[in-house]
Amino acid sequence: METYQHPDARGYYGQFGGAYIPEMLHRNVEELAARYTEIMEDESFRKEFDALLKDYVGRPTPLFRAERLSAETGATVFLKREDLCHTGAHKINNTIGQILLAGRLGKKRIIAETGAGQHGVATATVCALKGLECIVYMGEKDIERQAPNVARMKMLGATVIPAVSGSKTLKDATNEAIRDWINNPSDTHYVIGSVVGPHPYPDMVARFQQVISYETKQQLKEITGNELPTHVIACVGGGSNAAGAFYHFLDEPSVQLVAVEAAGHGVHSGMSAATTQLGKTGILHGSKSLLMQTEDGQVIEPHSISAGLDYPGIGPLHAHLFSTGRGTFLNATDEEALAAGFHLAKTEGIIPALESAHALAALNKLELTPADTVVVCLSGRGDKDLATYMHAMNQ
Ligand SMILES: *Cc1c(COP(=O)(O)O)cnc(C)c1O
């Protein structure tokens, strides 16, 4: 049977994926590709991973029936509460997985890149737990903009190294992390924070995040008697929370998979991150996917009010879901996301991350009926976005 769940042996989902990396990284990436499935399927690995997800992260996260939101929407709406994970978002599912895996590979030093600092904090957290050295590369501009997360990483014992080249943001931090890995191939693991990067990262990260839809299926069955929803909605930056929320429904054609990208000031405003609407096939950070680029292939700086969606590409799984039509790709502007965030706070008493607010905004864009059961992946909590919400309130 054709499946959307796994890439082929070379890491391709249809025409997207693969491993486009400098010669100097071949050994590291190939070691990972050769061993990740065997390690992840190993009984002792599974035990340790599952125990940490349960006792440290707080899984399973609730599947909450949002009654007031349902009444307004005219369908049954469930929220998958990844915002209740330790450190406030789904990212820690992946960092725990990769850091345990790094241990099995004998790596003692962990590096990561971070934009807004969420992935950096999740990585620093698990390194503290495991007593590992942690180095986080972060654009100099992002260090200024995201002071609370920089403080968290330092308190957790990580070293934060500023990337001072280019636009001094996420893509420059990524370049620095790659340079570090090239220089320290034998003792270092590079933890990538989404379903992007060279094979096997997209598949590996999706497998660490699949727990989201695994739990959703069981919880839906328990609550409604039917394990399949009609719709699953998730926001897409690189696409890891969406990959996790979709995973066990990818090969269930009755389930509509709705991915929501950040439209920023508007898809055609020149200030957006709506990759599938604006992007063309190209190579970014080691894989072939859709990305926003100029005629001569220069990456276009994205814009979104939410730092986690402010990325010029998407993972190859999502490019494949888009190009085959298996996924429905919508987008929400900064303004629509803010409105959806304020609305959830007032109707359900939950302040969502601005990223997750984009997924919520899509509820108004679908034609839903009372027969529909909709799961929205609430990828994170909004504490980190309070300043942005307050700024919007005072306008
Ligand atoms: C990082 C982040 C995202 C975007 O990343 P994906 O890999 O697309 O999931 C979404 N929501 C929150 C809360 C985040 O921290």
XYZ file of C-alpha atoms and ligand atoms in Angstrom:
410
model
C 0.000 0.000 0.000
C 1.185 3.486 -0.740
C 1.787 5.333 2.503
C 2.334 8.952 3.396
C 3.905 8.001 6.731
C 7.380 7.050 5.636
C 9.827 8.389 3.090
C 11.621 5.954 0.761
C 15.036 4.532 1.621
C 16.760 7.687 0.390
C 14.512 9.910 2.451
C 12.114 11.100 -0.259
C 8.427 11.801 0.198
C 7.462 11.793 -3.477
C 9.827 14.308 -5.059
C 10.747 16.040 -1.767
C 13.356 15.236 0.867
C 16.736 13.566 0.450
C 20.044 14.621 1.995
C 21.827 17.519 0.324
C 24.798 18.036 2.594
C 28.448 19.003 2.400
C 30.924 16.144 2.044
C 32.201 16.845 5.563
C 28.862 15.907 7.105
C 28.373 12.609 5.284
C 29.740 10.458 8.063
C 27.514 11.964 10.754
C 24.341 11.987 8.721
C 24.920 8.498 7.360
C 25.587 7.089 10.815
C 22.288 8.556 11.950
C 20.406 7.301 8.877
C 21.850 3.823 9.286
C 20.960 3.500 12.955
C 17.937 5.608 13.924
C 15.171 3.099 13.250
C 16.987 0.232 14.919
C 17.638 2.359 18.030
C 14.102 3.763 18.157
C 12.576 0.298 17.921
C 14.829 -1.117 20.612
C 12.877 -2.155 23.702
C 15.072 -0.384 26.271
C 14.995 2.829 24.228
C 11.203 2.746 23.988
C 10.898 2.146 27.719
C 13.125 5.068 28.628
C 11.470 7.385 26.083
C 7.927 6.457 27.103
C 8.712 6.836 30.806
C 10.102 10.346 30.284
C 7.134 11.337 28.131
C 4.856 10.200 30.936
C 6.614 11.385 34.090
C 8.672 14.335 32.854
C 6.644 15.819 29.996
C 3.270 14.932 31.525
C 1.837 12.762 28.750
C -0.693 11.814 27.664
C -1.784 15.406 27.168
C -5.565 15.855 27.454
C -7.906 15.873 24.477
C -10.322 18.561 25.610
C -13.819 18.999 24.202
C -14.186 22.769 23.858
C -17.919 23.172 24.464
C -18.347 26.896 23.914
C -16.087 26.933 20.881
C -18.032 23.947 19.484
C -21.371 25.708 19.971
C -20.091 28.702 18.007
C -18.380 26.705 15.315
C -21.291 24.353 14.692
C -19.120 21.219 14.914
C -17.578 19.259 17.777
C -14.169 20.810 18.447
C -11.470 19.088 20.460
C -8.193 20.677 21.515
C -5.111 18.453 21.782
C -3.369 20.110 24.709
C 0.330 20.121 23.794
C 0.447 23.469 25.603
C 0.405 21.460 28.834
C 3.699 19.703 28.041
C 6.678 20.561 30.282
C 8.330 23.710 28.840
C 5.023 24.712 27.234
C 4.975 23.131 23.789
C 5.281 19.947 21.749
C 8.975 20.534 20.989
C 10.185 18.603 24.023
C 8.798 15.314 22.612
C 11.450 15.556 19.920
C 14.344 16.860 22.023
C 13.957 14.014 24.523
C 13.905 11.496 21.689
C 16.958 12.890 19.911
C 19.008 13.307 23.073
C 18.317 9.721 24.186
C 19.238 8.603 20.687
C 22.442 10.650 20.793
C 23.327 8.810 24.001
C 22.930 5.451 22.226
C 25.289 6.750 19.526
C 27.865 7.621 22.195
C 27.623 11.399 21.706
C 28.423 13.535 24.740
C 27.949 17.029 23.364
C 24.656 18.456 22.094
C 24.280 21.401 19.747
C 21.122 23.086 18.465
C 19.990 26.162 16.598
C 17.095 28.259 17.749
C 15.073 31.196 16.423
C 12.679 32.359 19.102
C 14.396 30.167 21.658
C 11.654 27.580 22.169
C 13.667 24.732 20.664
C 16.776 25.990 22.473
C 14.960 25.886 25.807
C 13.589 22.387 25.140
C 17.082 21.180 24.210
C 18.757 22.866 27.203
C 16.114 21.338 29.487
C 16.795 17.773 28.415
C 20.573 18.304 28.459
C 20.275 19.461 32.085
C 18.211 16.378 32.869
C 20.850 14.130 31.314
C 23.934 16.076 32.441
C 25.128 16.784 28.890
C 27.008 19.763 27.522
C 24.615 21.947 25.518
C 25.491 24.646 23.003
C 22.753 26.674 21.366
C 23.400 28.895 18.358
C 21.102 31.874 18.124
C 21.081 34.929 15.862
C 22.321 38.069 17.592
C 19.106 39.859 16.702
C 17.011 37.030 18.151
C 19.066 37.102 21.361
C 18.017 40.740 21.815
C 14.359 40.048 20.943
C 13.960 36.910 23.051
C 15.676 37.784 26.326
C 13.478 35.594 28.594
C 14.281 32.436 26.626
C 17.999 33.312 26.581
C 17.842 33.639 30.372
C 16.067 30.264 30.643
C 18.701 28.518 28.530
C 21.518 30.013 30.618
C 19.795 29.052 33.873
C 19.499 25.508 32.537
C 23.260 25.473 32.018
C 23.461 25.887 28.237
C 25.974 28.066 26.416
C 24.264 30.446 24.007
C 26.506 31.493 21.119
C 25.402 34.477 19.013
C 25.389 34.128 15.210
C 26.630 37.484 13.954
C 26.642 36.974 10.171
C 23.938 37.735 7.584
C 20.583 38.805 8.981
C 21.677 37.566 12.449
C 18.561 35.371 12.725
C 17.564 31.693 12.503
C 19.166 30.788 9.185
C 22.507 32.232 10.297
C 22.269 30.304 13.570
C 21.622 27.147 11.515
C 24.746 27.800 9.444
C 26.811 28.177 12.627
C 25.419 24.924 14.057
C 26.300 23.081 10.845
C 29.820 24.527 10.964
C 30.191 23.320 14.566
C 29.034 19.803 13.617
C 31.538 19.656 10.775
C 34.304 20.560 13.231
C 33.166 18.099 15.939
C 31.918 15.070 14.047
C 32.696 12.296 16.499
C 31.406 13.468 19.889
C 28.550 15.809 18.903
C 24.881 15.366 17.977
C 22.989 18.161 16.246
C 19.376 18.328 17.479
C 17.184 19.786 14.730
C 13.889 21.180 16.029
C 11.404 20.375 13.259
C 10.681 17.949 10.400
C 13.277 19.695 8.231
C 16.940 19.111 7.394
C 18.570 16.202 5.594
C 17.241 12.635 5.785
C 16.781 11.078 8.370
C 15.769 14.163 10.378
C 12.280 14.710 8.889
C 11.296 11.075 9.445
C 13.030 10.828 12.826
C 11.362 13.975 14.176
C 7.952 12.878 12.817
C 8.370 9.561 14.649
C 9.178 11.343 17.909
C 6.106 13.557 17.479
C 3.681 10.828 16.310
C 2.688 10.329 19.946
C 0.333 13.309 19.450
C -1.945 11.504 16.980
C -1.426 8.126 18.652
C -2.966 9.532 21.835
C -5.611 11.503 19.922
C -6.893 8.327 18.272
C -7.224 6.479 21.580
C -8.785 9.447 23.350
C -11.320 10.066 20.572
C -12.319 6.421 20.659
C -12.834 6.640 24.407
C -14.820 9.880 24.301
C -16.861 9.494 21.099
C -16.647 5.790 20.250
C -14.969 6.622 16.936
C -11.200 6.907 16.634
C -11.322 8.999 13.455
C -12.110 12.714 13.405
C -13.316 14.394 10.213
C -10.634 17.107 10.409
C -7.252 17.607 12.081
C -5.951 21.181 12.079
C -2.372 22.198 12.919
C -0.125 25.182 12.250
C 2.997 24.694 10.135
C 6.332 26.378 10.674
C 8.727 23.596 9.730
C 5.851 21.217 10.365
C 6.666 19.061 13.392
C 3.504 19.540 15.458
C 1.463 19.054 12.280
C 3.436 15.918 11.372
C 2.768 14.533 14.850
C -0.913 15.483 14.817
C -1.450 14.039 11.307
C 0.773 10.947 11.546
C -1.731 8.193 12.396
C -4.351 9.765 10.128
C -2.110 10.201 7.069
C -3.304 6.962 5.543
C -6.958 7.434 6.566
C -8.397 9.238 3.529
C -11.650 10.142 5.342
C -9.702 12.451 7.661
C -9.109 15.911 6.211
C -5.653 17.146 7.193
C -5.577 20.921 7.456
C -2.195 22.668 7.647
C -2.207 26.372 8.468
C 0.649 28.617 7.401
C 1.396 32.145 8.574
C 0.247 34.758 6.087
C 1.841 37.613 8.082
C 0.497 40.922 6.769
C -1.187 39.030 3.882
C -0.009 36.314 1.474
C 1.003 38.806 -1.232
C 2.129 41.633 1.060
C 5.815 40.766 0.861
C 5.627 40.152 4.634
C 4.476 36.553 4.931
C 5.582 32.991 5.603
C 2.962 31.175 3.500
C 5.448 28.814 1.881
C 3.106 26.623 -0.169
C 1.397 29.704 -1.650
C 4.609 31.522 -2.540
C 7.327 28.882 -2.620
C 9.000 26.905 -5.364
C 11.026 23.730 -5.220
C 14.522 24.307 -3.933
C 17.078 23.118 -1.428
C 17.269 24.542 2.076
C 19.090 23.187 5.119
C 19.847 19.863 3.508
C 16.613 18.809 1.874
C 14.618 19.425 -1.267
C 11.311 21.052 -0.489
C 9.167 24.092 -1.179
C 10.710 27.360 -0.129
C 10.260 31.068 -0.578
C 12.972 32.287 -2.921
C 13.729 34.948 -5.484
C 14.009 34.247 -9.248
C 17.711 33.493 -8.796
C 17.210 31.217 -5.811
C 17.986 33.568 -2.893
C 15.939 32.754 0.199
C 13.306 35.417 0.918
C 13.141 36.581 4.541
C 9.819 35.416 5.932
C 7.572 37.361 8.280
C 5.104 36.197 10.893
C 3.973 37.648 14.201
C 4.751 34.242 15.690
C 8.445 33.439 15.787
C 7.819 29.683 15.497
C 6.185 30.086 12.073
C 8.719 32.591 10.786
C 10.528 30.112 8.507
C 10.950 30.339 4.706
C 10.420 26.619 4.027
C 8.398 23.588 5.150
C 9.431 20.004 5.740
C 9.390 17.606 2.769
C 6.448 15.583 4.125
C 4.302 18.710 3.997
C 5.521 19.684 0.536
C 4.398 16.203 -0.543
C 1.007 16.502 1.196
C 0.526 19.831 -0.562
C 1.590 18.717 -4.027
C -0.475 15.515 -3.950
C -3.528 17.261 -2.520
C -3.633 14.942 0.521
C -3.294 17.994 2.772
C -5.446 21.123 2.708
C -3.199 24.169 3.081
C -4.773 27.311 4.499
C -3.202 30.398 5.976
C -3.994 32.985 8.624
C -2.720 36.548 8.907
C -1.109 38.069 12.010
C -4.378 39.837 12.712
C -6.518 36.710 12.335
C -4.179 34.776 14.631
C -4.288 37.495 17.301
C -8.096 37.551 17.130
C -8.259 33.753 17.441
C -5.872 33.864 20.423
C -7.948 36.480 22.261
C -11.092 34.549 21.425
C -9.858 31.240 22.845
C -8.790 32.991 26.041
C -12.293 34.405 26.540
C -14.313 31.354 25.428
C -12.325 28.495 26.937
C -9.945 30.098 29.450
C -6.859 28.990 27.517
C -4.204 31.429 26.287
C -2.641 29.780 23.216
C 0.781 30.346 21.681
C 0.494 32.652 18.678
C 1.590 29.733 16.483
C -1.329 27.629 17.716
C -3.655 30.625 17.284
C -3.081 30.310 13.518
C -4.537 26.789 13.642
C -7.526 28.076 15.629
C -8.093 30.843 13.070
C -8.699 28.154 10.430
C -11.899 27.069 12.228
C -13.588 30.077 10.601
C -12.294 29.163 7.156
C -13.706 25.648 6.908
C -17.303 24.821 6.110
C -18.155 22.673 9.083
C -21.392 20.878 9.923
C -22.772 19.408 13.185
C -21.657 15.964 11.981
C -17.992 17.054 11.970
C -15.461 16.198 14.661
C -12.496 18.536 14.526
C -9.209 18.159 16.385
C -7.091 21.304 16.689
C -3.498 20.765 17.774
C -2.825 23.381 20.432
C 0.940 23.218 19.959
C 1.920 25.555 22.808
C 0.907 27.987 25.505
C 0.811 31.743 25.148
C 2.888 32.929 28.119
C 5.829 33.647 25.829
C 3.567 35.829 23.647
C 1.990 37.986 26.346
C 3.945 41.098 25.359
C 2.710 40.737 21.753
C -0.883 40.153 22.882
C -0.697 43.172 25.209
C 0.752 45.358 22.501
C -2.157 44.389 20.233
C -4.665 45.091 23.015
C -3.349 48.627 23.452
C -3.554 49.536 19.784
C 8.157 25.968 17.242
C 6.687 26.007 17.389
C 5.816 25.777 16.305
C 6.299 25.586 14.899
O 7.087 24.472 14.675
P 6.553 23.180 13.907
O 7.777 22.385 13.698
O 5.912 23.641 12.644
O 5.580 22.526 14.809
C 4.450 25.760 16.535
N 3.948 25.990 17.768
C 4.739 26.231 18.842
C 4.105 26.477 20.154
C 6.139 26.251 18.686
O 6.911 26.498 19.752
